[in-house]
XYZ file of C-alpha atoms in Angstrom:
571
model
C -43.997 9.775 26.469
C -41.174 9.410 23.899
C -37.788 11.038 23.968
C -37.294 14.260 21.962
C -35.953 13.604 18.412
C -32.753 15.571 19.127
C -32.006 13.409 22.184
C -32.779 10.241 20.224
C -30.346 11.357 17.529
C -27.603 12.007 20.092
C -28.211 8.648 21.772
C -28.069 6.859 18.417
C -24.781 8.568 17.563
C -23.319 7.726 20.979
C -24.345 4.063 20.613
C -22.934 3.971 17.066
C -19.578 5.360 18.181
C -19.492 2.994 21.161
C -20.227 0.058 18.868
C -17.509 1.164 16.463
C -15.033 1.392 19.341
C -15.993 -2.101 20.482
C -15.339 -3.450 16.968
C -11.999 -1.653 16.547
C -9.134 -3.991 15.754
C -5.357 -3.780 16.031
C -3.508 -4.235 12.735
C 0.074 -5.470 13.171
C 2.801 -5.075 10.553
C 6.431 -6.201 10.602
C 8.649 -4.201 8.268
C 12.324 -4.503 7.456
C 13.769 -1.481 5.667
C 16.707 -2.349 3.415
C 18.450 -1.414 0.198
C 17.733 -3.801 -2.664
C 18.483 -3.718 -6.365
C 15.219 -3.101 -8.192
C 14.104 -2.590 -11.799
C 11.159 -0.242 -11.256
C 11.594 1.317 -14.708
C 13.672 -1.590 -16.112
C 16.919 0.130 -15.041
C 18.842 -1.619 -12.258
C 18.997 0.716 -9.256
C 19.414 0.533 -5.490
C 16.126 1.421 -3.830
C 14.982 1.692 -0.222
C 12.504 -1.156 0.164
C 10.051 -2.536 2.713
C 10.394 -6.303 3.041
C 12.271 -6.224 -0.261
C 9.674 -4.280 -2.267
C 8.921 -0.779 -3.492
C 6.265 0.525 -3.156
C 5.716 -1.016 0.251
C 2.616 -2.969 1.306
C -0.746 -1.200 1.407
C -1.976 -0.743 4.970
C -5.687 -1.565 5.133
C -7.739 -0.780 8.228
C -11.177 0.306 9.400
C -11.956 3.641 11.005
C -11.102 3.421 14.717
C -8.512 0.662 14.294
C -5.079 0.857 15.861
C -2.196 0.349 13.442
C 1.065 -1.036 14.830
C 4.094 -1.038 12.512
C 7.316 -2.522 13.868
C 10.118 -1.100 11.761
C 13.597 -2.619 11.665
C 16.194 -0.418 10.001
C 18.525 -2.688 8.021
C 20.029 0.070 5.853
C 23.408 -0.404 7.648
C 24.659 3.169 7.083
C 21.479 5.265 6.929
C 18.807 6.450 9.371
C 15.049 6.084 8.830
C 11.825 7.862 9.798
C 8.371 7.129 8.324
C 5.557 9.673 8.116
C 1.930 8.507 7.994
C 0.708 11.218 5.658
C -2.869 12.368 6.379
C -3.134 10.522 9.715
C -3.549 13.272 12.315
C -1.852 11.411 15.199
C -4.297 12.721 17.796
C -2.742 11.801 21.139
C 0.340 10.256 19.492
C 2.380 13.186 18.089
C 5.608 11.203 18.545
C 4.343 8.722 15.915
C 4.128 11.354 13.162
C 7.457 10.080 11.848
C 9.084 13.435 11.082
C 12.796 13.387 11.850
C 13.920 16.609 13.537
C 10.350 17.581 14.427
C 8.685 14.704 16.304
C 11.410 12.084 16.694
C 15.052 11.187 16.436
C 15.580 8.950 13.414
C 15.730 5.173 13.706
C 19.428 4.268 13.639
C 20.877 1.446 11.524
C 20.166 -1.887 13.191
C 17.568 -0.414 15.548
C 13.867 -1.242 15.807
C 11.105 1.321 16.325
C 7.382 0.636 16.657
C 4.875 3.166 15.357
C 1.442 2.901 17.011
C -1.465 5.141 16.004
C -5.245 5.206 15.494
C -6.818 5.783 12.069
C -9.827 7.862 13.069
C -11.094 8.926 9.640
C -11.921 6.824 6.572
C -10.280 7.652 3.279
C -7.213 7.312 1.098
C -3.827 8.200 2.602
C -0.168 7.350 2.143
C 3.065 6.811 4.001
C 6.605 7.715 3.038
C 10.078 8.335 4.402
C 10.623 11.643 6.193
C 14.392 11.539 6.608
C 16.617 13.509 4.254
C 15.455 12.904 0.675
C 14.751 9.219 1.250
C 11.171 9.387 -0.051
C 12.425 9.555 -3.628
C 14.505 6.405 -3.064
C 11.390 4.209 -2.884
C 10.177 4.116 0.725
C 6.474 4.792 0.232
C 3.057 3.149 0.026
C -0.694 3.528 0.506
C -3.013 3.582 3.517
C -6.672 2.700 2.860
C -9.138 3.214 5.714
C -12.709 1.928 5.389
C -15.619 3.633 7.141
C -16.816 1.848 10.279
C -20.263 0.249 10.111
C -22.883 2.768 11.186
C -20.408 5.645 11.050
C -21.686 9.093 10.037
C -18.622 9.123 7.745
C -20.085 6.383 5.515
C -19.418 6.933 1.811
C -22.130 8.935 -0.012
C -21.568 7.011 -3.257
C -21.709 3.413 -4.526
C -19.311 1.299 -6.548
C -18.771 -2.362 -7.428
C -15.010 -2.652 -7.000
C -11.916 -0.575 -6.458
C -8.332 -0.144 -7.621
C -5.414 1.717 -6.039
C -3.096 3.885 -8.130
C 0.168 5.176 -6.635
C 1.874 7.770 -8.829
C 5.574 8.521 -8.526
C 8.546 10.009 -10.347
C 11.868 8.175 -10.548
C 15.521 9.161 -10.889
C 18.541 6.996 -11.638
C 20.825 9.137 -9.466
C 20.918 8.302 -5.777
C 19.384 10.660 -3.233
C 22.910 11.284 -1.902
C 23.973 12.640 -5.302
C 20.812 14.736 -5.505
C 21.247 16.208 -2.009
C 24.940 16.996 -2.600
C 24.027 18.829 -5.806
C 21.308 20.882 -4.099
C 23.722 21.960 -1.349
C 26.486 22.889 -3.776
C 27.479 26.320 -5.113
C 26.636 26.591 -7.925
C 23.620 24.355 -7.466
C 23.444 20.939 -9.096
C 19.699 20.688 -9.679
C 18.088 17.237 -9.530
C 16.729 17.657 -13.059
C 13.562 16.174 -14.462
C 12.819 12.534 -13.522
C 13.876 9.758 -15.866
C 10.530 7.950 -15.593
C 7.000 8.285 -14.228
C 5.867 5.199 -12.314
C 2.373 3.796 -11.729
C 2.284 1.412 -8.759
C 6.061 1.313 -8.834
C 6.296 0.312 -12.488
C 7.349 2.181 -15.578
C 9.557 1.964 -18.653
C 12.646 4.069 -19.213
C 12.361 5.191 -22.830
C 16.115 5.102 -23.540
C 16.673 1.565 -22.276
C 18.350 0.414 -25.511
C 20.993 3.156 -25.297
C 22.311 2.047 -21.897
C 25.290 -0.186 -21.207
C 24.671 -3.946 -21.416
C 23.005 -5.234 -18.259
C 22.052 -1.774 -16.978
C 18.512 -1.907 -18.370
C 16.392 -5.013 -18.907
C 13.198 -4.183 -20.809
C 11.758 -7.651 -20.127
C 12.323 -7.650 -16.363
C 9.065 -8.617 -14.559
C 9.443 -5.744 -12.034
C 8.816 -3.204 -14.810
C 6.012 -5.103 -16.558
C 3.142 -2.719 -17.244
C 0.519 -2.616 -14.489
C -2.902 -3.907 -15.610
C -6.205 -2.836 -14.027
C -9.075 -5.195 -14.839
C -12.745 -4.175 -14.943
C -16.038 -5.950 -15.641
C -18.237 -4.390 -18.336
C -21.073 -2.311 -16.906
C -19.631 -2.070 -13.391
C -18.607 1.107 -11.539
C -15.118 1.303 -10.032
C -13.493 3.502 -7.453
C -9.919 4.414 -8.275
C -7.978 5.594 -5.225
C -5.198 7.799 -6.599
C -2.239 9.070 -4.559
C 0.847 11.033 -5.583
C 4.130 10.505 -3.734
C 6.146 12.321 -6.385
C 9.305 14.073 -5.253
C 9.094 16.897 -7.797
C 6.381 16.513 -10.403
C 2.853 17.845 -10.506
C 0.893 15.322 -12.548
C -2.171 15.087 -14.737
C -3.831 11.652 -14.615
C -6.207 10.232 -17.223
C -8.012 6.964 -17.999
C -8.367 6.943 -21.755
C -11.967 7.045 -22.991
C -13.487 7.096 -19.487
C -14.831 10.100 -17.622
C -13.894 10.346 -13.962
C -16.186 11.632 -11.211
C -14.178 13.086 -8.322
C -15.684 11.979 -4.985
C -12.925 12.162 -2.335
C -9.893 14.341 -1.642
C -7.429 13.700 1.203
C -9.985 11.619 3.111
C -12.909 14.047 2.724
C -15.921 13.660 0.459
C -16.169 16.047 -2.466
C -19.236 17.511 -4.130
C -19.019 15.235 -7.193
C -17.727 16.760 -10.407
C -16.711 15.157 -13.687
C -13.295 15.514 -15.306
C -11.568 14.034 -18.333
C -8.301 14.126 -16.452
C -7.249 14.913 -12.898
C -4.523 17.295 -11.731
C -2.818 15.825 -8.685
C 0.041 17.341 -6.738
C 2.630 15.642 -4.546
C 1.067 14.591 -1.235
C -2.533 14.649 -2.474
C -4.974 11.742 -2.688
C -8.227 11.522 -4.617
C -10.922 8.962 -5.293
C -12.674 8.971 -8.647
C -15.501 6.796 -9.956
C -15.488 5.430 -13.515
C -18.104 3.389 -15.365
C -16.745 0.474 -17.395
C -18.951 1.362 -20.343
C -16.572 1.404 -23.320
C -15.814 -1.186 -26.022
C -14.631 -4.235 -24.032
C -12.686 -5.708 -26.969
C -9.743 -3.323 -26.711
C -7.520 -2.025 -23.921
C -7.191 1.578 -22.710
C -4.326 3.631 -21.354
C -3.955 4.963 -17.860
C -1.615 7.909 -18.301
C 0.241 10.348 -16.059
C 1.929 13.441 -17.466
C 3.999 16.222 -15.934
C 2.284 19.615 -15.661
C 3.417 22.993 -14.275
C 7.032 22.229 -15.313
C 8.155 21.853 -18.919
C 8.095 18.061 -19.269
C 11.356 16.238 -19.781
C 9.872 12.849 -18.986
C 7.818 10.457 -21.106
C 4.192 9.714 -20.234
C 3.789 7.153 -17.444
C 1.424 4.376 -18.487
C -0.620 1.420 -17.283
C -3.427 -0.549 -18.953
C -7.173 -0.780 -18.306
C -8.486 -4.126 -19.557
C -12.051 -5.503 -19.690
C -12.822 -9.016 -18.453
C -14.238 -11.166 -21.249
C -12.951 -8.873 -23.994
C -11.072 -10.151 -27.033
C -7.878 -8.244 -26.202
C -5.111 -9.848 -24.154
C -4.815 -7.966 -20.823
C -1.195 -6.940 -21.457
C -1.621 -5.959 -25.092
C -0.850 -2.255 -25.570
C -3.916 -0.227 -26.600
C -4.176 0.595 -30.325
C -3.720 4.316 -29.618
C -0.835 6.495 -28.472
C -0.903 7.328 -24.749
C -2.799 10.559 -23.891
C -0.497 13.530 -23.347
C -2.972 15.523 -21.222
C -3.524 19.294 -21.233
C -0.788 21.832 -21.961
C 1.791 21.710 -19.167
C 1.670 25.503 -18.695
C -2.134 25.885 -18.657
C -2.345 27.334 -15.147
C -5.949 28.485 -15.639
C -7.102 24.898 -16.271
C -5.471 23.633 -13.086
C -6.754 26.648 -11.129
C -10.354 25.910 -12.194
C -10.069 22.331 -10.964
C -8.814 23.555 -7.577
C -11.781 25.922 -7.299
C -14.207 23.101 -8.222
C -13.106 20.952 -5.259
C -15.567 21.722 -2.444
C -17.181 19.658 0.312
C -19.978 17.190 -0.381
C -23.320 18.810 0.609
C -24.047 16.060 3.152
C -20.559 16.234 4.673
C -19.872 19.938 5.098
C -17.937 20.806 8.246
C -18.349 24.584 8.494
C -15.138 26.449 9.324
C -15.016 28.894 12.220
C -16.324 32.222 10.907
C -13.109 34.105 11.635
C -9.494 33.567 12.607
C -7.741 34.564 15.816
C -4.440 34.942 13.992
C -3.314 35.330 10.383
C 0.123 34.319 9.122
C 1.005 35.616 5.667
C 3.905 33.704 4.078
C 5.742 35.013 1.007
C 7.384 32.087 -0.775
C 10.566 33.146 -2.593
C 13.766 31.734 -4.030
C 16.833 33.266 -2.395
C 20.594 33.034 -2.038
C 22.533 32.376 1.163
C 26.346 32.220 1.001
C 26.127 31.796 -2.760
C 23.783 28.818 -2.483
C 20.222 28.818 -3.799
C 17.602 28.359 -1.082
C 13.850 28.741 -0.656
C 12.508 31.043 2.038
C 9.291 32.189 3.723
C 9.317 35.894 4.561
C 13.070 35.804 3.852
C 13.720 32.975 6.339
C 14.962 29.632 5.022
C 13.995 26.760 7.311
C 16.540 24.353 8.775
C 15.841 21.323 10.952
C 17.411 21.265 14.445
C 19.579 18.364 15.608
C 17.240 17.838 18.568
C 13.600 17.249 17.544
C 11.325 20.080 18.656
C 8.926 17.757 20.476
C 11.758 16.171 22.457
C 13.422 19.507 23.209
C 10.223 21.177 24.403
C 9.069 18.273 26.575
C 12.572 17.941 28.068
C 13.094 21.665 28.704
C 16.002 21.888 26.247
C 15.217 25.410 25.096
C 18.729 25.929 23.756
C 18.127 23.246 21.152
C 16.560 25.652 18.648
C 16.153 29.385 18.033
C 13.595 30.792 20.468
C 12.858 33.780 18.219
C 9.736 33.142 16.098
C 9.929 33.702 12.337
C 8.136 36.767 10.898
C 4.369 36.452 10.433
C 4.036 38.750 7.440
C 5.996 40.667 4.830
C 5.761 44.120 3.240
C 2.985 42.960 0.950
C 1.675 46.353 -0.115
C 4.838 47.297 -1.956
C 5.957 43.855 -3.124
C 5.873 43.040 -6.842
C 5.380 39.271 -7.056
C 6.038 39.341 -10.824
C 9.547 40.820 -10.536
C 12.861 39.211 -9.643
C 13.823 40.266 -6.107
C 16.217 43.216 -6.014
C 17.863 41.775 -2.895
C 17.644 37.960 -2.841
C 19.549 37.609 0.448
C 17.873 35.611 3.224
C 18.718 34.062 6.587
C 18.366 30.547 7.944
C 16.480 29.698 11.135
C 15.053 26.743 13.032
C 12.634 28.948 14.997
C 8.952 27.993 15.100
C 5.493 29.523 15.446
C 3.847 28.995 18.840
C 0.076 28.854 18.500
C -2.390 29.348 21.339
C -4.077 26.011 21.961
C -7.606 25.945 20.584
C -7.127 29.102 18.515
C -8.163 29.458 14.878
C -5.287 30.185 12.510
C -5.349 31.449 8.925
C -2.305 30.888 6.730
C -2.051 32.584 3.358
C 0.683 31.275 1.075
C 1.848 33.705 -1.602
C 3.857 32.585 -4.633
C 6.234 35.018 -6.307
C 8.800 35.162 -9.098
C 11.890 33.004 -8.749
C 15.496 34.105 -9.267
C 15.005 33.715 -13.032
C 12.731 36.247 -14.717
C 9.185 35.214 -15.687
C 9.306 31.992 -13.703
C 7.032 30.825 -10.878
C 6.167 27.243 -9.935
C 3.374 25.251 -8.313
C 4.049 24.304 -4.697
C 1.967 21.641 -2.894
C 1.907 22.435 0.839
C 1.278 19.725 3.442
C 0.291 20.266 7.089
C 1.077 17.518 9.595
C -1.320 16.765 12.447
C -4.342 18.547 10.958
C -6.837 18.902 8.193
C -7.434 22.482 7.086
C -10.243 24.274 5.286
C -9.234 25.597 1.874
C -10.862 29.027 1.923
C -9.724 30.394 -1.399
C -7.284 30.686 -4.263
C -6.197 33.657 -6.305
C -3.789 34.712 -9.028
C -1.751 37.822 -8.276
C -0.840 39.479 -4.979
C -3.004 38.695 -1.964
C -4.483 41.793 -0.323
C -5.527 41.181 3.316
C -7.864 44.190 3.117
C -9.767 42.791 0.117
C -9.508 39.058 -0.483
C -10.768 37.603 2.831
C -14.235 38.885 1.856
C -14.129 36.403 -1.068
C -13.397 33.343 1.093
C -15.630 30.292 0.740
C -17.077 29.804 4.226
C -20.101 27.862 2.949
C -18.666 24.509 1.822
C -14.850 24.599 1.751
C -13.122 21.259 1.342
C -10.977 19.959 4.192
C -7.557 18.752 3.049
C -4.059 18.122 4.358
C -2.218 19.108 1.167
C -3.029 21.972 -1.187
C -1.497 23.579 -4.265
C -0.268 27.151 -4.478
C -0.363 28.045 -8.162
C 2.260 30.079 -10.079
C 2.092 33.773 -9.112
C -0.907 32.816 -6.973
C -2.066 32.636 -3.388
C -3.911 30.002 -1.366
C -5.696 30.698 1.937
C -6.353 27.992 4.526
C -7.768 27.852 8.043
C -7.238 25.309 10.817
C -7.835 24.857 14.526
C -4.721 24.578 16.681
C -6.334 21.810 18.713
C -3.935 18.862 18.355
C -1.250 18.994 21.066
C 2.186 18.614 19.542
C 4.714 20.098 17.147
C 3.821 19.907 13.474
C 5.678 20.519 10.229
C 4.094 22.558 7.433
C 6.105 22.422 4.243
C 6.260 22.157 0.492
C 5.907 18.489 -0.426
C 8.459 18.753 -3.231
C 11.413 16.877 -1.741
C 14.118 19.216 -3.055
C 12.215 22.354 -1.997
C 11.803 21.244 1.628
C 15.494 20.256 1.628
C 16.279 23.812 0.416
C 14.285 25.479 3.220
C 10.633 25.709 2.119
C 8.875 24.947 5.387
C 7.818 26.137 8.834
C 6.817 24.448 12.107
C 3.850 25.052 14.430
C 3.701 24.254 18.156
C 0.399 24.026 20.006
C -0.475 22.721 23.451
C 2.786 20.840 23.841
C 2.315 20.899 27.627
C -0.718 18.632 27.086
C 1.356 15.941 25.353
C 1.803 12.779 27.431
C 5.223 11.498 28.472
C 7.302 10.764 25.404
C 8.498 7.256 24.558
C 12.233 6.930 25.225
C 12.641 5.386 21.779
C 12.184 8.737 20.011
C 15.111 10.305 21.906
C 18.850 9.802 21.683
C 19.987 12.519 19.273
C 21.230 16.092 19.593
C 20.915 17.504 23.092
C 18.590 14.627 24.060
C 21.425 12.095 24.203
C 21.507 10.346 27.549
C 17.783 10.848 28.210
C 17.567 14.618 27.765
C 18.979 15.672 31.159
């Protein structure tokens, strides 16, 4: 008598997972972080590099592999911490790489080894998480393949793939930018000088600079070329590590089918161009079915802010065509949709739902709801960002270290407010009283509980102005339950949530004057940052921190200690 089908299925899955574990490999990387003069957009600038390069090397692994990155900080006068964006760090919260939250920074001359498991296939990234260092060049891609026999195998086919890392680039140093943001009156970072694709771009005013400052023929800023074979289908893995800009990405003349977002498979939908916000990753499929005897533009353009930066470009070239691979296409680069077309970007957000064969249903209801009003405020004459009138500051002793060492005086024990007076708040008006307070308090979540967070955008200090904010949650994926324009009403809008096939993500946009609702399980022991992924906005206080099950975290490595009240081992 045979085994019941359900039992056979479970046994097959158990054997598959056991086989995958047996095949898991350890991927070792040796990185030296140093300042080097680079010409990413043809302008000579000091950048933070990995082994002399920016972007850094792509980490490639298979689901279940252990990644070991030995980092030597050779910056001489600057600390380092590296965040593995989208990797949940289950069982290794100290490897999240978030200075002030999960670790003390790596001091100049010191070595720190990050060790973590990549448990989910997909497209991810890494970047600095110390000060505003990300915008100085310390970033790169993580590509994780599905394990053989895994239930997470890709539900689509393609013949080859390309990786596209999108970035924005300033000529000012991050020190100058940070000093301006902390000043009264504020010295805003301004729009980027250049948009980069795979670390390459061209500053449009090169000829106007002093002799030797900009070299338009430097090989480091030569236009990136992506080659395709006629008739083949290609997967483009696209990631945005921008510090400020929301982008619209396009491959001239080629439709894109969206198939993956933040490591989760999407119900396929076709776009001419893709809106991508800082911290997001997508995979799109394109068919190389156009005239092979000419080249085509890859183009990135700023959206949601009035552009002050030229289109970022690369070239798509067909093998066997009559056009030289580096020859500029015969057309002008696409400029994308109108930068202020919020409705267009909103529709694309709504269209991103889970693939029918890979739906992970969310819990039907939440145990706790946190409603966060996102506003621009003033504290001591300085412009800050705040959630429910609290502007976030990082403690000198990382939360994880303080809580595991019993150093409760290391941060404010009072939790931030969980809601605001939403019924009487006009999100379209400038605040009558823009005053706020600073705090390094955190939200303590019951382990295993289901948490809803609703992010509400409002007007800024200037009239008729609201921006897009991409929010990133460390340590988790969350279900995106819904978006709206206008004021969120907790008595009305939860009934409109998508509980059928919401996409799981780690980064999501909150649109101008809009709200975004997300749900996650507090089931990963540790302390996790949740913040706007715009570098300047997090620096100015747009973030919160969640703690869950910290008592379940194993003994911390001594290497993450040594700062704040943890000096001398935390006793």
